[in-house]
mmCIF file of N, CA and C in Angstrom:
data_model
loop_
_atom_site.group_PDB
_atom_site.id
_atom_site.type_symbol
_atom_site.label_atom_id
_atom_site.label_comp_id
_atom_site.label_asym_id
_atom_site.label_seq_id
_atom_site.Cartn_x
_atom_site.Cartn_y
_atom_site.Cartn_z
ATOM 1 N N MET R 175 44.995 77.329 111.232
ATOM 2 C CA MET R 175 45.769 76.123 111.033
ATOM 3 C C MET R 175 47.145 76.446 110.461
ATOM 4 N N THR R 176 47.218 77.410 109.557
ATOM 5 C CA THR R 176 48.487 77.782 108.964
ATOM 6 C C THR R 176 49.422 78.364 110.015
ATOM 7 N N ASP R 177 48.876 79.165 110.947
ATOM 8 C CA ASP R 177 49.701 79.737 112.000
ATOM 9 C C ASP R 177 50.312 78.648 112.872
ATOM 10 N N LEU R 178 49.559 77.600 113.148
ATOM 11 C CA LEU R 178 50.075 76.499 113.946
ATOM 12 C C LEU R 178 51.208 75.789 113.220
ATOM 13 N N LYS R 179 51.026 75.543 111.932
ATOM 14 C CA LYS R 179 52.078 74.903 111.141
ATOM 15 C C LYS R 179 53.325 75.777 111.096
ATOM 16 N N THR R 180 53.128 77.067 110.927
ATOM 17 C CA THR R 180 54.256 77.995 110.893
ATOM 18 C C THR R 180 54.973 78.001 112.232
ATOM 19 N N PHE R 181 54.218 78.048 113.315
ATOM 20 C CA PHE R 181 54.813 78.066 114.640
ATOM 21 C C PHE R 181 55.593 76.780 114.911
ATOM 22 N N ILE R 182 55.017 75.641 114.555
ATOM 23 C CA ILE R 182 55.698 74.362 114.768
ATOM 24 C C ILE R 182 56.979 74.303 113.940
ATOM 25 N N SER R 183 56.917 74.742 112.701
ATOM 26 C CA SER R 183 58.102 74.754 111.843
ATOM 27 C C SER R 183 59.180 75.674 112.393
ATOM 28 N N ALA R 184 58.775 76.853 112.849
ATOM 29 C CA ALA R 184 59.735 77.803 113.407
ATOM 30 C C ALA R 184 60.368 77.253 114.674
ATOM 31 N N THR R 185 59.565 76.645 115.530
ATOM 32 C CA THR R 185 60.089 76.070 116.766
ATOM 33 C C THR R 185 61.056 74.934 116.467
ATOM 34 N N LEU R 186 60.696 74.080 115.541
ATOM 35 C CA LEU R 186 61.561 72.972 115.163
ATOM 36 C C LEU R 186 62.875 73.490 114.577
ATOM 37 N N GLY R 187 62.797 74.480 113.717
ATOM 38 C CA GLY R 187 64.004 75.051 113.122
ATOM 39 C C GLY R 187 64.913 75.687 114.155
ATOM 40 N N ALA R 188 64.344 76.449 115.073
ATOM 41 C CA ALA R 188 65.145 77.088 116.122
ATOM 42 C C ALA R 188 65.764 76.046 117.052
ATOM 43 N N THR R 189 65.008 75.007 117.368
ATOM 44 C CA THR R 189 65.525 73.945 118.232
ATOM 45 C C THR R 189 66.671 73.201 117.555
ATOM 46 N N LEU R 190 66.491 72.859 116.288
ATOM 47 C CA LEU R 190 67.565 72.183 115.556
ATOM 48 C C LEU R 190 68.806 73.066 115.453
ATOM 49 N N GLY R 191 68.598 74.350 115.244
ATOM 50 C CA GLY R 191 69.727 75.275 115.195
ATOM 51 C C GLY R 191 70.454 75.338 116.523
ATOM 52 N N ALA R 192 69.702 75.375 117.614
ATOM 53 C CA ALA R 192 70.321 75.417 118.942
ATOM 54 C C ALA R 192 71.078 74.126 119.239
ATOM 55 N N VAL R 193 70.507 72.996 118.856
ATOM 56 C CA VAL R 193 71.177 71.715 119.070
ATOM 57 C C VAL R 193 72.449 71.645 118.221
ATOM 58 N N GLY R 194 72.351 72.085 116.983
ATOM 59 C CA GLY R 194 73.532 72.110 116.119
ATOM 60 C C GLY R 194 74.621 72.999 116.663
ATOM 61 N N THR R 195 74.245 74.118 117.212
ATOM 62 C CA THR R 195 75.206 75.034 117.805
ATOM 63 C C THR R 195 75.866 74.396 119.025
ATOM 64 N N ALA R 196 75.064 73.758 119.843
ATOM 65 C CA ALA R 196 75.586 73.156 121.077
ATOM 66 C C ALA R 196 76.537 72.000 120.804
ATOM 67 N N THR R 197 76.383 71.340 119.667
ATOM 68 C CA THR R 197 77.233 70.185 119.372
ATOM 69 C C THR R 197 78.500 70.549 118.610
ATOM 70 N N GLN R 198 78.706 71.809 118.318
ATOM 71 C CA GLN R 198 79.922 72.240 117.627
ATOM 72 C C GLN R 198 81.131 72.023 118.532
ATOM 73 N N THR R 199 82.218 71.533 117.952
ATOM 74 C CA THR R 199 83.443 71.319 118.729
ATOM 75 C C THR R 199 84.404 72.495 118.589
ATOM 76 N N ASN R 200 84.262 73.263 117.554
ATOM 77 C CA ASN R 200 85.129 74.411 117.320
ATOM 78 C C ASN R 200 84.436 75.664 117.852
ATOM 79 N N ASP R 201 85.135 76.445 118.694
ATOM 80 C CA ASP R 201 84.521 77.624 119.306
ATOM 81 C C ASP R 201 84.090 78.661 118.277
ATOM 82 N N THR R 202 84.883 78.845 117.240
ATOM 83 C CA THR R 202 84.536 79.828 116.206
ATOM 84 C C THR R 202 83.269 79.402 115.466
ATOM 85 N N LEU R 203 83.210 78.135 115.095
ATOM 86 C CA LEU R 203 82.015 77.643 114.410
ATOM 87 C C LEU R 203 80.797 77.689 115.323
ATOM 88 N N GLU R 204 80.996 77.446 116.602
ATOM 89 C CA GLU R 204 79.889 77.519 117.549
ATOM 90 C C GLU R 204 79.347 78.941 117.634
ATOM 91 N N THR R 205 80.235 79.921 117.657
ATOM 92 C CA THR R 205 79.812 81.322 117.709
ATOM 93 C C THR R 205 79.054 81.711 116.445
ATOM 94 N N ILE R 206 79.583 81.321 115.293
ATOM 95 C CA ILE R 206 78.921 81.624 114.020
ATOM 96 C C ILE R 206 77.554 80.951 113.970
ATOM 97 N N SER R 207 77.493 79.703 114.382
ATOM 98 C CA SER R 207 76.229 78.968 114.375
ATOM 99 C C SER R 207 75.228 79.595 115.336
ATOM 100 N N LEU R 208 75.694 80.060 116.484
ATOM 101 C CA LEU R 208 74.805 80.713 117.446
ATOM 102 C C LEU R 208 74.229 81.994 116.863
ATOM 103 N N ILE R 209 75.061 82.777 116.196
ATOM 104 C CA ILE R 209 74.591 84.022 115.580
ATOM 105 C C ILE R 209 73.536 83.726 114.515
ATOM 106 N N ILE R 210 73.791 82.738 113.690
ATOM 107 C CA ILE R 210 72.835 82.363 112.645
ATOM 108 C C ILE R 210 71.529 81.847 113.271
ATOM 109 N N THR R 211 71.650 81.077 114.344
ATOM 110 C CA THR R 211 70.462 80.571 115.040
ATOM 111 C C THR R 211 69.634 81.711 115.619
ATOM 112 N N ILE R 212 70.305 82.701 116.215
ATOM 113 C CA ILE R 212 69.596 83.847 116.785
ATOM 114 C C ILE R 212 68.875 84.629 115.689
ATOM 115 N N ILE R 213 69.552 84.852 114.578
ATOM 116 C CA ILE R 213 68.928 85.571 113.454
ATOM 117 C C ILE R 213 67.708 84.795 112.944
ATOM 118 N N GLY R 214 67.862 83.487 112.792
ATOM 119 C CA GLY R 214 66.736 82.664 112.345
ATOM 120 C C GLY R 214 65.578 82.687 113.322
ATOM 121 N N ALA R 215 65.896 82.656 114.617
ATOM 122 C CA ALA R 215 64.840 82.696 115.635
ATOM 123 C C ALA R 215 64.123 84.039 115.619
ATOM 124 N N ILE R 216 64.867 85.120 115.447
ATOM 125 C CA ILE R 216 64.240 86.447 115.366
ATOM 126 C C ILE R 216 63.303 86.513 114.170
ATOM 127 N N LEU R 217 63.758 86.007 113.039
ATOM 128 C CA LEU R 217 62.898 86.007 111.849
ATOM 129 C C LEU R 217 61.664 85.136 112.059
ATOM 130 N N SER R 218 61.860 83.968 112.671
ATOM 131 C CA SER R 218 60.755 83.023 112.842
ATOM 132 C C SER R 218 59.755 83.447 113.899
ATOM 133 N N PHE R 219 60.247 83.969 115.018
ATOM 134 C CA PHE R 219 59.368 84.223 116.153
ATOM 135 C C PHE R 219 58.932 85.675 116.293
ATOM 136 N N ILE R 220 59.577 86.593 115.575
ATOM 137 C CA ILE R 220 59.188 88.001 115.700
ATOM 138 C C ILE R 220 58.769 88.587 114.354
ATOM 139 N N VAL R 221 59.619 88.489 113.347
ATOM 140 C CA VAL R 221 59.340 89.144 112.067
ATOM 141 C C VAL R 221 58.144 88.503 111.359
ATOM 142 N N CYS R 222 58.135 87.183 111.233
ATOM 143 C CA CYS R 222 57.014 86.520 110.544
ATOM 144 C C CYS R 222 55.672 86.755 111.248
ATOM 145 N N PRO R 223 55.602 86.595 112.573
ATOM 146 C CA PRO R 223 54.324 86.911 113.237
ATOM 147 C C PRO R 223 53.938 88.381 113.097
ATOM 148 N N LEU R 224 54.922 89.276 113.094
ATOM 149 C CA LEU R 224 54.642 90.700 112.925
ATOM 150 C C LEU R 224 54.031 90.965 111.555
ATOM 151 N N LEU R 225 54.598 90.382 110.515
ATOM 152 C CA LEU R 225 54.048 90.560 109.169
ATOM 153 C C LEU R 225 52.658 89.940 109.048
ATOM 154 N N SER R 226 52.489 88.769 109.630
ATOM 155 C CA SER R 226 51.187 88.112 109.603
ATOM 156 C C SER R 226 50.140 88.965 110.331
ATOM 157 N N TRP R 227 50.513 89.498 111.493
ATOM 158 C CA TRP R 227 49.612 90.359 112.259
ATOM 159 C C TRP R 227 49.246 91.601 111.459
ATOM 160 N N TYR R 228 50.229 92.219 110.838
ATOM 161 C CA TYR R 228 49.992 93.449 110.087
ATOM 162 C C TYR R 228 49.010 93.205 108.939
ATOM 163 N N ASN R 229 49.226 92.124 108.198
ATOM 164 C CA ASN R 229 48.318 91.814 107.086
ATOM 165 C C ASN R 229 46.894 91.560 107.581
ATOM 166 N N LYS R 230 46.769 90.844 108.707
ATOM 167 C CA LYS R 230 45.442 90.562 109.261
ATOM 168 C C LYS R 230 44.795 91.834 109.806
ATOM 169 N N ALA R 231 45.600 92.678 110.463
ATOM 170 C CA ALA R 231 45.054 93.890 111.074
ATOM 171 C C ALA R 231 44.621 94.924 110.038
ATOM 172 N N LYS R 232 45.281 94.977 108.913
ATOM 173 C CA LYS R 232 44.968 95.972 107.885
ATOM 174 C C LYS R 232 43.816 95.552 106.972
ATOM 175 N N LYS R 233 43.283 94.348 107.123
ATOM 176 C CA LYS R 233 42.186 93.898 106.270
ATOM 177 C C LYS R 233 40.974 94.810 106.370
ATOM 178 N N ASP R 234 40.684 95.313 107.571
ATOM 179 C CA ASP R 234 39.530 96.186 107.732
ATOM 180 C C ASP R 234 39.884 97.664 107.546
ATOM 181 N N GLY R 235 41.136 97.955 107.215
ATOM 182 C CA GLY R 235 41.539 99.331 106.917
ATOM 183 C C GLY R 235 42.003 100.152 108.102
ATOM 184 N N LYS R 236 41.944 99.578 109.299
ATOM 185 C CA LYS R 236 42.407 100.314 110.475
ATOM 186 C C LYS R 236 42.938 99.328 111.502
ATOM 187 N N ILE R 237 43.784 99.845 112.382
ATOM 188 C CA ILE R 237 44.345 99.034 113.457
ATOM 189 C C ILE R 237 43.792 99.575 114.768
ATOM 190 N N ASP R 238 43.082 98.714 115.509
ATOM 191 C CA ASP R 238 42.488 99.170 116.774
ATOM 192 C C ASP R 238 43.312 98.690 117.973
ATOM 193 N N SER R 239 42.888 99.073 119.148
ATOM 194 C CA SER R 239 43.649 98.766 120.360
ATOM 195 C C SER R 239 43.723 97.270 120.648
ATOM 196 N N GLU R 240 42.678 96.525 120.311
ATOM 197 C CA GLU R 240 42.700 95.076 120.516
ATOM 198 C C GLU R 240 43.770 94.430 119.645
ATOM 199 N N GLU R 241 43.916 94.912 118.427
ATOM 200 C CA GLU R 241 44.928 94.364 117.528
ATOM 201 C C GLU R 241 46.333 94.719 118.011
ATOM 202 N N ILE R 242 46.497 95.895 118.569
ATOM 203 C CA ILE R 242 47.795 96.282 119.128
ATOM 204 C C ILE R 242 48.122 95.424 120.342
ATOM 205 N N GLU R 243 47.126 95.130 121.157
ATOM 206 C CA GLU R 243 47.329 94.247 122.310
ATOM 207 C C GLU R 243 47.740 92.852 121.843
ATOM 208 N N GLU R 244 47.118 92.363 120.771
ATOM 209 C CA GLU R 244 47.473 91.066 120.207
ATOM 210 C C GLU R 244 48.920 91.079 119.721
ATOM 211 N N LEU R 245 49.325 92.175 119.075
ATOM 212 C CA LEU R 245 50.703 92.304 118.594
ATOM 213 C C LEU R 245 51.674 92.261 119.766
ATOM 214 N N THR R 246 51.355 92.961 120.833
ATOM 215 C CA THR R 246 52.220 92.977 122.012
ATOM 216 C C THR R 246 52.395 91.573 122.582
ATOM 217 N N LYS R 247 51.310 90.823 122.649
ATOM 218 C CA LYS R 247 51.382 89.450 123.146
ATOM 219 C C LYS R 247 52.233 88.587 122.223
ATOM 220 N N ASP R 248 52.060 88.744 120.892
ATOM 221 C CA ASP R 248 52.838 87.963 119.927
ATOM 222 C C ASP R 248 54.329 88.265 120.038
ATOM 223 N N ILE R 249 54.680 89.528 120.164
ATOM 224 C CA ILE R 249 56.086 89.895 120.264
ATOM 225 C C ILE R 249 56.679 89.390 121.581
ATOM 226 N N THR R 250 55.932 89.518 122.666
ATOM 227 C CA THR R 250 56.401 89.013 123.959
ATOM 228 C C THR R 250 56.622 87.511 123.897
ATOM 229 N N LYS R 251 55.697 86.808 123.270
ATOM 230 C CA LYS R 251 55.834 85.364 123.124
ATOM 231 C C LYS R 251 57.075 85.025 122.307
ATOM 232 N N GLY R 252 57.317 85.771 121.221
ATOM 233 C CA GLY R 252 58.491 85.542 120.388
ATOM 234 C C GLY R 252 59.789 85.793 121.135
ATOM 235 N N VAL R 253 59.828 86.862 121.896
ATOM 236 C CA VAL R 253 61.030 87.176 122.687
ATOM 237 C C VAL R 253 61.272 86.082 123.728
ATOM 238 N N ASN R 254 60.215 85.607 124.346
ATOM 239 C CA ASN R 254 60.357 84.527 125.330
ATOM 240 C C ASN R 254 60.867 83.247 124.670
ATOM 241 N N GLU R 255 60.381 82.932 123.482
ATOM 242 C CA GLU R 255 60.846 81.748 122.756
ATOM 243 C C GLU R 255 62.341 81.852 122.445
ATOM 244 N N ILE R 256 62.769 83.034 122.021
ATOM 245 C CA ILE R 256 64.188 83.233 121.728
ATOM 246 C C ILE R 256 65.002 83.096 123.011
ATOM 247 N N GLY R 257 64.515 83.687 124.097
ATOM 248 C CA GLY R 257 65.198 83.562 125.379
ATOM 249 C C GLY R 257 65.306 82.120 125.836
ATOM 250 N N ASP R 258 64.241 81.352 125.646
ATOM 251 C CA ASP R 258 64.265 79.935 126.019
ATOM 252 C C ASP R 258 65.296 79.172 125.198
ATOM 253 N N ALA R 259 65.364 79.467 123.903
ATOM 254 C CA ALA R 259 66.343 78.797 123.039
ATOM 255 C C ALA R 259 67.769 79.144 123.473
ATOM 256 N N LEU R 260 68.001 80.396 123.826
ATOM 257 C CA LEU R 260 69.333 80.793 124.290
ATOM 258 C C LEU R 260 69.667 80.148 125.630
ATOM 259 N N ASP R 261 68.691 80.074 126.512
ATOM 260 C CA ASP R 261 68.908 79.414 127.795
ATOM 261 C C ASP R 261 69.248 77.933 127.601
ATOM 262 N N GLU R 262 68.542 77.297 126.677
ATOM 263 C CA GLU R 262 68.798 75.887 126.386
ATOM 264 C C GLU R 262 70.221 75.710 125.846
ATOM 265 N N HIS R 263 70.635 76.637 124.986
ATOM 266 C CA HIS R 263 72.001 76.575 124.440
ATOM 267 C C HIS R 263 73.025 76.757 125.556
ATOM 268 N N THR R 264 72.783 77.693 126.453
ATOM 269 C CA THR R 264 73.714 77.959 127.545
ATOM 270 C C THR R 264 73.849 76.750 128.460
ATOM 271 N N LYS R 265 72.723 76.099 128.743
ATOM 272 C CA LYS R 265 72.764 74.909 129.605
ATOM 273 C C LYS R 265 73.542 73.775 128.942
ATOM 274 N N LYS R 266 73.414 73.605 127.624
ATOM 275 C CA LYS R 266 74.110 72.555 126.921
ATOM 276 C C LYS R 266 75.600 72.853 126.815
ATOM 277 N N GLY R 267 75.954 74.143 126.816
ATOM 278 C CA GLY R 267 77.352 74.524 126.689
ATOM 279 C C GLY R 267 78.140 74.399 127.985
ATOM 280 N N GLU R 268 77.471 74.213 129.100
ATOM 281 C CA GLU R 268 78.154 74.136 130.397
ATOM 282 C C GLU R 268 78.842 72.823 130.585
#
């Protein structure tokens, strides 16, 4: 349940950041906002799940191949989420 809440919060934060970036009227502020949004999305969709995975995987004292496969899926999902947010920003900027 906590992972779902974290994911929803991260998605909402990244979406709000992308919308805020897209509505900027000043090009410099838009660039700065985009950079901050990307950093926030990386932290939300890659770093936090990575730390959560590591803590869960180390509970039994070893990391097995199934846990590594889970990590790969989590990172791929995070990268896709960031890509989607950037695509959404690009479409709004056109």
